[in-house]
Coordinates of C-alpha atoms and ligand atoms in Angstrom, one line a residue:
M1 CA -0.1 0.0 -0.2
G2 CA 0.8 3.2 -0.6
N3 CA 1.9 6.4 1.3
P4 CA -2.0 6.2 3.8
F5 CA -1.6 9.5 4.8
G6 CA -1.1 11.1 0.9
F7 CA -5.1 12.9 1.8
M8 CA -3.2 14.5 5.2
E9 CA 0.4 16.0 3.5
Y10 CA -0.8 16.2 -0.1
E11 CA -3.6 19.1 -2.0
R12 CA -6.2 18.6 -5.1
Q13 CA -4.5 19.3 -7.8
D14 CA -5.8 19.3 -11.2
A15 CA -5.1 19.4 -15.1
P16 CA -4.8 23.0 -15.2
A17 CA -6.7 24.1 -18.3
A18 CA -6.0 27.0 -21.2
S19 CA -7.3 30.3 -21.5
V20 CA -10.4 30.2 -22.5
Y21 CA -8.8 33.2 -25.1
E22 CA -5.9 30.1 -26.1
R23 CA -9.0 27.0 -26.1
I24 CA -11.8 29.8 -27.9
K25 CA -9.2 29.3 -30.9
N26 CA -10.2 26.2 -32.0
F27 CA -12.1 22.4 -30.6
N28 CA -9.2 20.3 -29.0
E29 CA -9.0 19.2 -25.6
F30 CA -7.6 22.1 -23.5
H31 CA -6.4 20.4 -20.3
T32 CA -3.0 19.5 -19.7
P33 CA -2.8 16.6 -18.0
L34 CA -0.3 16.3 -14.8
T35 CA 2.9 14.5 -15.0
L36 CA 2.7 10.9 -13.8
Q37 CA 4.8 11.9 -11.1
E38 CA 2.2 14.3 -9.4
Q39 CA 0.1 12.1 -10.9
K40 CA 0.7 8.8 -7.8
K41 CA 0.1 11.8 -5.4
Q42 CA -3.4 12.9 -6.1
G43 CA -3.8 8.2 -5.7
E44 CA -1.8 8.5 -2.8
R45 CA -4.9 11.5 -1.5
C46 CA -7.2 7.8 -1.6
M47 CA -8.0 7.1 2.3
H48 CA -9.2 3.6 1.2
C49 CA -12.4 3.4 2.8
G50 CA -13.6 0.5 4.3
V51 CA -16.9 1.4 2.6
P52 CA -15.9 3.2 -0.2
F53 CA -19.5 4.7 -1.4
C54 CA -17.1 6.5 -4.7
Q55 CA -17.6 2.3 -6.2
S56 CA -21.0 2.4 -4.9
G57 CA -23.1 3.7 -8.5
M58 CA -26.8 3.5 -5.8
A59 CA -29.9 5.3 -5.5
L60 CA -30.0 8.2 -3.6
S61 CA -32.7 10.8 -3.2
G62 CA -34.0 9.5 -6.9
M63 CA -29.5 10.6 -8.0
I64 CA -27.2 7.8 -8.6
S65 CA -24.6 8.5 -6.2
G66 CA -20.6 6.6 -6.7
C67 CA -19.6 4.8 -9.9
P68 CA -22.3 3.3 -12.5
L69 CA -19.9 0.9 -12.9
N70 CA -18.6 -0.5 -9.2
N71 CA -15.0 0.2 -10.7
L72 CA -12.7 -0.7 -8.0
I73 CA -12.0 2.8 -7.2
P74 CA -9.7 2.4 -4.4
E75 CA -7.9 -0.3 -5.7
W76 CA -6.4 1.5 -8.6
N77 CA -6.1 4.7 -6.5
N78 CA -3.5 2.1 -5.0
L79 CA -2.0 1.3 -8.1
V80 CA -1.5 4.8 -9.7
S81 CA 0.4 5.9 -6.5
L82 CA 1.8 3.0 -6.5
G83 CA 3.2 3.9 -10.3
A84 CA 1.7 0.5 -11.1
W85 CA 0.3 1.3 -14.1
K86 CA -0.3 -2.1 -16.1
Q87 CA -1.7 -3.9 -13.0
A88 CA -4.2 -0.2 -12.3
Y89 CA -5.4 -0.9 -16.2
E90 CA -5.6 -4.6 -14.8
R91 CA -8.4 -3.8 -12.4
L92 CA -9.5 -0.5 -14.0
S93 CA -10.5 -2.8 -17.7
L94 CA -12.3 -5.3 -15.1
T95 CA -14.9 -3.2 -14.9
N96 CA -14.9 -0.8 -17.8
P97 CA -14.5 -1.3 -21.0
F98 CA -14.0 2.3 -22.6
P99 CA -12.3 5.1 -19.3
E100 CA -11.0 6.7 -22.8
F101 CA -14.3 8.1 -23.1
T102 CA -15.4 7.9 -19.2
S103 CA -11.9 10.6 -18.3
R104 CA -12.9 12.7 -20.6
V105 CA -16.5 13.1 -19.9
C106 CA -17.9 11.5 -16.6
P107 CA -19.0 14.3 -14.5
A108 CA -17.6 12.3 -12.1
L109 CA -20.3 10.7 -9.6
C110 CA -17.2 8.9 -7.3
E111 CA -16.0 12.3 -7.1
K112 CA -19.4 13.2 -5.4
A113 CA -19.4 10.2 -3.3
C114 CA -15.4 10.4 -2.0
T115 CA -15.3 10.4 1.3
C116 CA -12.3 13.5 1.5
G117 CA -15.0 15.2 -0.3
A118 CA -17.2 15.4 2.6
N119 CA -15.1 17.9 4.3
G120 CA -12.8 19.3 1.8
E121 CA -11.2 18.3 -1.7
S122 CA -12.0 14.7 -2.7
V123 CA -10.2 13.0 -4.8
T124 CA -9.1 13.1 -8.8
T125 CA -10.1 10.1 -10.0
R126 CA -11.9 10.8 -13.3
A127 CA -7.6 12.1 -13.3
N128 CA -6.3 9.3 -12.2
E129 CA -8.8 6.6 -14.4
Y130 CA -7.0 9.0 -17.3
S131 CA -3.8 8.3 -16.8
I132 CA -4.0 4.6 -16.1
I133 CA -6.0 4.3 -20.3
E134 CA -3.7 7.3 -21.7
T135 CA -0.7 5.4 -20.2
A136 CA -1.5 2.1 -21.1
Y137 CA -2.4 3.3 -24.2
R138 CA 1.5 4.7 -25.1
D139 CA 3.2 1.6 -23.7
G140 CA 0.9 -0.4 -25.9
Y141 CA -1.1 -2.6 -23.3
A142 CA -4.5 -1.2 -24.7
G143 CA -4.5 -2.6 -27.8
A144 CA -6.6 -5.8 -29.3
Q145 CA -8.3 -8.9 -27.5
P146 CA -9.9 -10.7 -30.6
P147 CA -11.3 -14.6 -28.9
K148 CA -9.3 -17.3 -29.4
V149 CA -12.8 -19.0 -30.2
R150 CA -15.9 -18.3 -31.8
T151 CA -19.2 -19.6 -30.5
G152 CA -21.0 -19.6 -34.0
K153 CA -23.6 -16.8 -32.7
K154 CA -24.6 -14.2 -34.5
V155 CA -25.0 -10.7 -32.8
A156 CA -26.9 -7.6 -34.2
V157 CA -26.6 -4.2 -32.4
I158 CA -28.6 -1.3 -33.4
G159 CA -26.7 1.7 -32.7
S160 CA -22.8 3.0 -31.9
G161 CA -23.7 4.5 -29.0
P162 CA -21.5 4.0 -25.9
S163 CA -23.9 1.0 -24.9
G164 CA -23.7 -0.7 -28.0
L165 CA -19.8 -0.1 -27.9
A166 CA -20.3 -1.8 -25.1
A167 CA -22.1 -5.2 -25.8
A168 CA -20.3 -5.2 -29.1
Q169 CA -16.9 -5.5 -27.2
M170 CA -18.1 -8.2 -24.6
L171 CA -20.1 -10.1 -26.7
N172 CA -16.9 -10.1 -29.4
R173 CA -14.3 -11.0 -27.3
R174 CA -16.7 -13.9 -25.8
G175 CA -16.6 -15.4 -29.3
H176 CA -19.7 -13.9 -30.6
S177 CA -19.9 -12.5 -34.6
V178 CA -21.3 -9.5 -33.4
T179 CA -22.4 -6.5 -36.6
V180 CA -23.2 -2.7 -35.4
Y181 CA -25.2 -0.5 -37.2
E182 CA -24.9 3.1 -38.0
R183 CA -27.5 5.1 -39.3
S184 CA -24.5 7.8 -39.7
D185 CA -21.5 8.2 -40.9
R186 CA -19.1 7.7 -38.6
P187 CA -20.3 4.9 -35.1
G188 CA -20.5 6.7 -32.2
G189 CA -23.2 7.8 -31.2
L190 CA -23.3 10.7 -29.1
L191 CA -20.3 10.8 -28.0
M192 CA -18.9 11.4 -31.9
Y193 CA -21.9 13.3 -32.6
G194 CA -23.3 15.2 -29.8
I195 CA -20.8 15.8 -27.2
P196 CA -18.3 18.2 -29.1
N197 CA -14.1 18.2 -30.3
M198 CA -13.0 20.0 -26.9
K199 CA -14.8 18.1 -23.4
L200 CA -13.6 14.9 -26.1
E201 CA -11.7 14.1 -29.4
K202 CA -13.2 12.1 -32.4
Q203 CA -9.3 10.4 -32.6
I204 CA -10.1 9.7 -28.7
I205 CA -13.2 7.1 -30.7
E206 CA -11.3 6.1 -33.6
R207 CA -8.6 4.9 -31.4
K208 CA -11.3 2.5 -30.0
L209 CA -13.2 2.0 -32.8
N210 CA -10.2 0.6 -34.8
I211 CA -9.0 -1.9 -31.9
M212 CA -12.7 -3.4 -31.5
S213 CA -12.6 -3.9 -36.1
E214 CA -9.2 -5.7 -35.0
E215 CA -10.5 -7.2 -32.9
G216 CA -13.8 -8.8 -34.8
V217 CA -16.5 -6.0 -34.4
T218 CA -18.4 -5.6 -38.1
F219 CA -19.6 -1.9 -38.4
V220 CA -22.3 -0.5 -41.0
T221 CA -22.4 2.6 -40.9
N222 CA -24.6 4.9 -43.4
T223 CA -27.1 2.1 -42.3
N224 CA -30.9 3.0 -41.2
V225 CA -32.5 0.6 -39.5
G226 CA -36.1 0.4 -39.9
K227 CA -35.2 2.7 -42.8
D228 CA -32.8 1.1 -45.0
I229 CA -32.4 -2.3 -43.9
S230 CA -35.9 -4.1 -42.9
A231 CA -36.3 -5.0 -39.1
E232 CA -37.4 -9.0 -40.7
E233 CA -33.8 -8.9 -43.2
L234 CA -32.4 -8.6 -39.8
K235 CA -35.2 -10.9 -37.3
N236 CA -34.1 -13.9 -39.8
S237 CA -30.5 -13.5 -39.7
Y238 CA -29.0 -13.1 -36.5
D239 CA -29.4 -15.0 -33.2
S240 CA -29.7 -12.3 -31.2
I241 CA -30.1 -8.1 -31.6
I242 CA -29.6 -5.4 -29.2
L243 CA -31.5 -2.3 -30.0
A244 CA -29.3 0.5 -28.3
C245 CA -31.0 2.9 -30.8
G246 CA -30.7 6.3 -28.1
A247 CA -33.3 8.9 -26.4
S248 CA -32.5 11.1 -29.7
N249 CA -36.0 12.6 -30.1
P250 CA -35.9 15.5 -28.9
R251 CA -38.6 18.0 -26.9
D252 CA -39.6 20.8 -28.7
I253 CA -40.2 24.2 -27.7
K254 CA -44.4 24.7 -30.0
V255 CA -44.4 28.5 -29.4
N256 CA -45.5 31.3 -32.2
G257 CA -42.8 31.1 -35.5
R258 CA -41.2 28.5 -34.8
E259 CA -40.8 27.8 -38.2
A260 CA -38.5 29.7 -38.5
E261 CA -35.8 30.1 -40.3
G262 CA -32.5 30.2 -37.9
V263 CA -34.0 28.2 -35.0
Y264 CA -32.7 24.5 -34.8
F265 CA -31.8 21.7 -32.1
A266 CA -29.1 21.4 -30.2
V267 CA -27.8 17.8 -31.1
D268 CA -28.6 19.2 -34.9
F269 CA -26.2 22.2 -34.9
L270 CA -23.7 20.9 -32.1
K271 CA -23.8 17.3 -35.2
S272 CA -22.9 20.1 -38.1
T273 CA -20.0 21.7 -36.3
T274 CA -17.8 18.4 -35.3
K275 CA -19.0 17.0 -39.1
A276 CA -18.4 19.9 -40.6
L277 CA -14.5 20.2 -38.1
L278 CA -13.5 16.2 -39.0
D279 CA -15.0 16.2 -43.1
N280 CA -13.4 19.4 -43.9
G281 CA -11.6 21.7 -41.1
L282 CA -14.9 23.9 -41.1
K283 CA -13.6 26.0 -43.3
E284 CA -16.6 25.2 -46.5
G285 CA -19.2 25.8 -45.2
T286 CA -21.5 23.1 -44.3
F287 CA -22.1 23.9 -40.9
I288 CA -25.5 25.6 -38.7
S289 CA -23.5 28.7 -38.4
A290 CA -23.4 30.9 -35.3
K291 CA -19.8 33.6 -36.7
D292 CA -21.7 36.6 -36.0
K293 CA -25.1 36.3 -34.3
N294 CA -27.2 37.1 -31.2
V295 CA -27.5 33.5 -30.8
I296 CA -30.1 32.2 -27.5
V297 CA -30.1 28.6 -26.3
I298 CA -33.2 27.3 -25.0
G299 CA -32.1 24.3 -21.8
G300 CA -30.0 25.5 -18.2
G301 CA -28.4 22.1 -18.7
D302 CA -24.7 20.4 -20.1
T303 CA -26.5 19.9 -23.6
G304 CA -26.6 23.8 -23.4
N305 CA -23.6 24.4 -22.1
D306 CA -22.2 22.1 -25.4
C307 CA -23.8 25.3 -27.5
V308 CA -22.6 28.0 -25.5
G309 CA -18.8 27.0 -26.1
T310 CA -19.3 25.7 -29.4
C311 CA -20.9 29.4 -30.4
V312 CA -18.0 31.3 -28.0
R313 CA -16.0 28.4 -30.9
H314 CA -18.2 30.2 -33.9
G315 CA -17.7 34.0 -32.5
A316 CA -20.8 34.2 -31.6
K317 CA -22.3 38.6 -31.3
S318 CA -24.2 37.3 -28.0
V319 CA -25.6 34.4 -26.3
T320 CA -27.7 33.7 -23.6
Q321 CA -28.8 31.3 -22.2
L322 CA -32.3 30.2 -20.8
E323 CA -33.4 28.2 -17.9
M324 CA -36.8 27.6 -16.8
M325 CA -35.9 27.0 -13.2
P326 CA -34.2 29.3 -10.7
K327 CA -30.8 28.7 -10.1
L328 CA -29.7 26.2 -7.2
P329 CA -28.3 27.4 -4.9
D330 CA -23.7 27.4 -4.7
E331 CA -23.1 24.7 -1.4
R332 CA -25.3 21.7 -0.9
T333 CA -27.8 22.4 1.1
E334 CA -29.1 20.6 4.5
S335 CA -31.2 18.1 3.0
N336 CA -28.8 16.9 -0.3
P337 CA -26.1 15.9 2.2
W338 CA -22.8 13.9 0.9
P339 CA -22.4 11.5 -0.6
E340 CA -25.5 12.2 -1.9
W341 CA -25.2 14.0 -5.5
P342 CA -24.8 16.6 -5.6
R343 CA -27.6 20.1 -6.4
V344 CA -25.9 22.7 -6.6
C345 CA -25.0 26.1 -9.4
K346 CA -21.8 24.5 -11.6
T347 CA -20.8 26.2 -14.1
D348 CA -18.7 24.8 -16.9
Y349 CA -16.1 25.0 -19.8
G350 CA -18.4 27.4 -21.7
Q351 CA -20.5 29.1 -19.0
E352 CA -17.2 30.3 -18.0
E353 CA -16.1 31.1 -21.7
A354 CA -19.3 32.9 -23.1
A355 CA -18.8 35.5 -19.1
A356 CA -14.3 36.3 -19.9
V357 CA -15.6 36.9 -23.7
Y358 CA -19.4 39.1 -23.5
G359 CA -18.2 40.5 -20.1
S360 CA -21.3 38.6 -18.1
D361 CA -22.9 34.7 -17.6
P362 CA -25.0 34.1 -20.8
R363 CA -27.5 32.7 -17.8
V364 CA -30.5 34.5 -17.7
Y365 CA -32.8 30.9 -14.9
Q366 CA -36.5 31.1 -14.1
T367 CA -37.0 32.3 -18.1
T368 CA -38.6 31.0 -21.2
V369 CA -39.5 32.3 -25.1
K370 CA -43.4 33.1 -25.9
E371 CA -43.2 33.2 -29.4
F372 CA -39.9 33.7 -32.4
L373 CA -40.4 36.7 -34.2
K374 CA -39.5 36.3 -38.2
D375 CA -38.6 38.8 -40.4
E376 CA -40.2 39.2 -44.1
N377 CA -38.1 35.8 -44.9
G378 CA -39.0 34.0 -42.5
R379 CA -36.0 34.5 -41.1
L380 CA -35.5 34.5 -37.2
K381 CA -34.9 37.8 -36.4
G382 CA -36.3 38.5 -32.2
A383 CA -37.8 36.2 -29.4
V384 CA -39.9 36.9 -26.5
F385 CA -39.0 36.1 -23.4
V386 CA -41.5 36.2 -20.5
K387 CA -40.4 35.3 -16.9
L388 CA -41.3 32.5 -15.4
E389 CA -42.9 31.7 -11.4
R390 CA -43.5 28.8 -9.3
G391 CA -47.5 28.5 -9.5
K392 CA -49.7 26.8 -6.4
D393 CA -49.3 23.3 -8.0
G394 CA -44.9 23.6 -8.2
R395 CA -45.0 24.2 -12.2
M396 CA -43.3 27.0 -13.4
T397 CA -46.0 29.2 -14.4
P398 CA -45.9 32.8 -17.0
V399 CA -46.1 35.8 -14.7
E400 CA -48.9 38.0 -17.2
G401 CA -46.8 41.4 -17.7
S402 CA -43.1 40.3 -17.5
E403 CA -43.1 39.8 -21.3
N404 CA -39.8 41.5 -23.1
E405 CA -38.8 41.1 -27.0
V406 CA -34.8 40.3 -27.5
Q407 CA -33.1 40.6 -31.0
A408 CA -32.3 37.1 -31.4
E409 CA -30.8 35.7 -35.4
L410 CA -30.0 31.8 -34.2
V411 CA -31.6 29.8 -31.3
L412 CA -31.0 26.9 -30.8
I413 CA -33.0 23.8 -28.1
A414 CA -32.1 21.9 -26.3
A415 CA -34.8 21.6 -23.7
G416 CA -34.4 17.5 -23.4
F417 CA -35.4 14.7 -25.0
L418 CA -38.1 12.5 -25.0
G419 CA -37.9 8.9 -25.7
S420 CA -36.2 7.2 -28.3
E421 CA -38.1 7.8 -32.0
S422 CA -41.1 5.6 -33.1
Y423 CA -40.6 3.5 -36.1
V424 CA -37.1 1.3 -34.3
S425 CA -39.8 0.0 -32.3
Q426 CA -42.3 -0.5 -34.2
A427 CA -40.4 -2.0 -36.7
F428 CA -39.4 -4.4 -34.4
G429 CA -42.9 -4.4 -32.7
V430 CA -41.3 -3.8 -28.5
E431 CA -43.5 -2.5 -26.5
L432 CA -42.8 0.9 -25.2
N433 CA -43.2 1.9 -21.6
A434 CA -45.0 5.4 -20.3
R435 CA -41.8 7.5 -20.7
T436 CA -41.6 6.3 -24.7
N437 CA -38.7 4.1 -23.1
V438 CA -38.7 0.4 -25.0
A439 CA -40.5 -1.4 -21.7
T440 CA -38.5 -4.3 -20.1
E441 CA -39.3 -6.0 -17.0
Q442 CA -37.6 -4.7 -13.8
S443 CA -33.7 -5.6 -14.3
S444 CA -33.8 -6.6 -17.1
H445 CA -33.3 -5.8 -20.9
R446 CA -35.0 -8.6 -22.7
T447 CA -38.2 -7.1 -24.8
N448 CA -41.4 -8.9 -25.1
V449 CA -40.1 -9.6 -28.8
E450 CA -38.6 -13.3 -28.3
N451 CA -34.4 -12.6 -29.0
I452 CA -34.7 -8.9 -29.2
Y453 CA -32.9 -6.7 -26.2
T454 CA -32.5 -3.0 -25.4
A455 CA -29.8 -1.1 -23.9
G456 CA -29.3 2.2 -23.0
D457 CA -30.7 5.7 -23.5
M458 CA -33.1 3.7 -25.3
H459 CA -34.3 1.9 -21.9
I460 CA -33.4 4.2 -19.2
G461 CA -33.8 7.5 -21.0
Q462 CA -31.5 10.5 -22.0
S463 CA -29.0 10.0 -19.5
L464 CA -24.4 9.9 -18.8
V465 CA -21.7 7.6 -21.1
V466 CA -21.3 6.1 -17.8
R467 CA -24.8 4.7 -17.7
A468 CA -25.7 3.6 -21.2
I469 CA -21.9 1.8 -20.6
R470 CA -22.8 -0.1 -17.9
E471 CA -26.3 -1.0 -19.5
G472 CA -24.5 -2.1 -22.4
I473 CA -22.4 -4.8 -20.1
D474 CA -25.9 -6.2 -18.1
C475 CA -26.9 -5.7 -21.9
A476 CA -24.3 -8.7 -22.9
R477 CA -24.5 -10.6 -19.6
E478 CA -28.2 -12.1 -20.9
V479 CA -27.7 -11.6 -24.8
D480 CA -24.7 -14.4 -23.5
R481 CA -26.7 -15.9 -20.7
D482 CA -29.8 -17.1 -23.5
L483 CA -27.2 -17.7 -26.3
M484 CA -25.3 -20.2 -24.2
G485 CA -27.0 -20.9 -21.2
Y486 CA -24.8 -19.7 -18.5
T487 CA -22.3 -15.9 -19.0
N488 CA -18.9 -15.5 -17.9
L489 CA -19.0 -12.5 -18.7
Ligands
FAD1 C1 -25.1 16.8 -26.7 C2 -24.7 16.2 -26.0 C3 -23.8 16.3 -24.6 C4 -23.1 15.0 -23.8 N1 -22.9 15.3 -22.9 C5 -22.4 14.2 -22.3 C6 -21.2 14.0 -21.7 O1 -20.1 15.5 -21.6 N2 -21.1 13.2 -20.4 C7 -21.5 12.5 -20.6 O2 -21.7 11.2 -19.1 N3 -23.4 11.8 -20.9 C8 -23.7 13.0 -22.0 N4 -24.4 12.7 -22.8 C9 -25.1 12.1 -22.7 C10 -24.5 10.8 -23.8 O3 -23.6 11.5 -24.8 C11 -25.6 9.7 -23.2 O4 -26.8 9.0 -22.3 C12 -25.5 8.6 -24.2 O5 -24.3 9.0 -25.8 C13 -26.5 7.1 -24.1 O6 -25.7 6.4 -25.7 P1 -26.6 5.7 -25.3 O7 -25.7 4.5 -26.6 O8 -28.1 5.0 -25.6 O9 -27.5 6.1 -27.1 P2 -26.4 7.6 -28.2 O10 -24.9 7.5 -27.9 O11 -27.1 8.2 -28.0 O12 -26.3 6.8 -29.4 C14 -28.1 6.0 -30.0 C15 -26.7 5.5 -31.5 O13 -28.5 5.3 -32.9 C16 -28.1 5.8 -33.2 N5 -29.3 4.5 -34.2 C17 -31.2 5.3 -33.9 N6 -32.0 4.7 -34.6 C18 -31.1 3.8 -35.8 C19 -31.5 3.1 -36.7 N7 -32.7 2.9 -36.9 N8 -30.6 2.8 -36.9 C20 -29.1 1.8 -36.9 N9 -28.6 3.4 -36.5 C21 -29.4 3.9 -35.3 C22 -27.9 7.0 -33.8 O14 -27.4 7.8 -35.2 C23 -27.2 7.2 -32.6 O15 -25.2 6.3 -32.9 C24 -24.7 14.3 -23.9 C25 -25.9 14.0 -24.1 C26 -25.7 15.6 -25.6 C27 -27.3 14.7 -26.2
SF4_2 S1 -16.1 6.1 -15.1 FE1 -17.6 8.4 -13.7 S2 -17.7 7.9 -11.3 FE2 -17.0 5.9 -12.6 S3 -14.8 6.5 -11.8 FE3 -14.8 7.1 -14.2 S4 -15.2 9.1 -13.2 FE4 -15.6 8.2 -12.0

């Protein structure tokens, strides 16, 4: 065991971020990792708790606390502190198939439940994870692990987001022949075409996809299942099918003027930027541009923040981000104690950048759009805002007479998602639940149709990468058990 007093001897040290004015010049990741020597010290800060909440991944007050993958965090924190990078990688990859993704985009539910964080600064668990996986790539032991024997069973995975990829990797390594179908031109789901490049550079996804291909997974892109290829054809060709199509049906803002040219859904906007970045380095004007525009982002969540950061990089004239709910407190309240997920106001990278560039925090709380205004050519020229207050029924309600008109040439709707797109579930004849997610028994991934399973956001609703990965792993175990009569996954 490394130094047991590290938590008293060392302060938390985070990977430094490039200054706002430097990082907004491009779409690159902007943190410089600590040296391995520095990261070892951060590993020493782990207290090796008897009851490590960080790896529990349990629901507390309706929110997940701790790592949903049950990563063996104190174990590999200790191995990090000893500089035993290869053993740390072996322990980490036991539970996490994609640390290169989670160590970049996970909101680190582990750190919110870390005992060090109860009275001070939590351990830098996500950064420790990053150093383990990137050292593994650097030193050449994160490569392909193809199965030694093939079972002769065939599995189709529809959708190549983190849940589909996790299921595909597990089942392929088990020896089943796995084909992943993806309607986009590049696999990766929202990792590729949702989360912006500055949070997750796309060559990181390609690096992993190449390994999966080397291991034997087949990727079929530009193929929209249910449209380009029928459900019947797939049912006849595969022993099992996993539907992992995400929850991409966006919540709309149904007000007058919605049809104005210049009103887009957030994911369409973000995808167009990433695709143009990868296709032509943003040189050919093939994306929805915010340059020199007054932008309104509707939705105060993480997707909205990604839109803000992207607009800043495009060179928007101004950015306003609307949030319906009141501002959260800056610190945990008594009713939200550790180790619950902290319901506090966080300022993310995009908001920090907008504040620096435009002089104030872009967020406006308790406000929504009542109407979009368009010019004689049908182009967006502004919006009418209205203030909201909590009504007697607990719902946010417009305040009469509080309307004000603002100028805007671009609106991005980041108001959440309403479940999966219905044509896929209809094509396979699978039942949905009341929340328009694919219905299964509790703790199962089997749908009502034999040999058809579901995983990820399509099953649990729009969530997090780490939860989608967990879904894919659990689904793979169930598929394997049904195919083989037992599972060793
Ligand atoms: C803008 C944005 C930013 C986010 N940022 C973060 C973040 O920083 N951290 C985090 O943890 N989570 C983040 N999330 C949430 C996270 O990305 C999702 O929860 C996660 O990607 C869900 O994984 P999935 O595999 O279930 O589905 P998805 O990632 O949505 O992938 C589903 C895939 O299925 C494909 N597909 C759908 N229908 C078909 C069909 N009929 N035929 C073939 N292919 C099909 C889609 O094209 C897509 O590629 C973000 C979400 C958004 C929208
Ligand atoms: S996957 Fe997320 S919650 Fe789990 S250890 Fe990594 S950063 Fe923490």
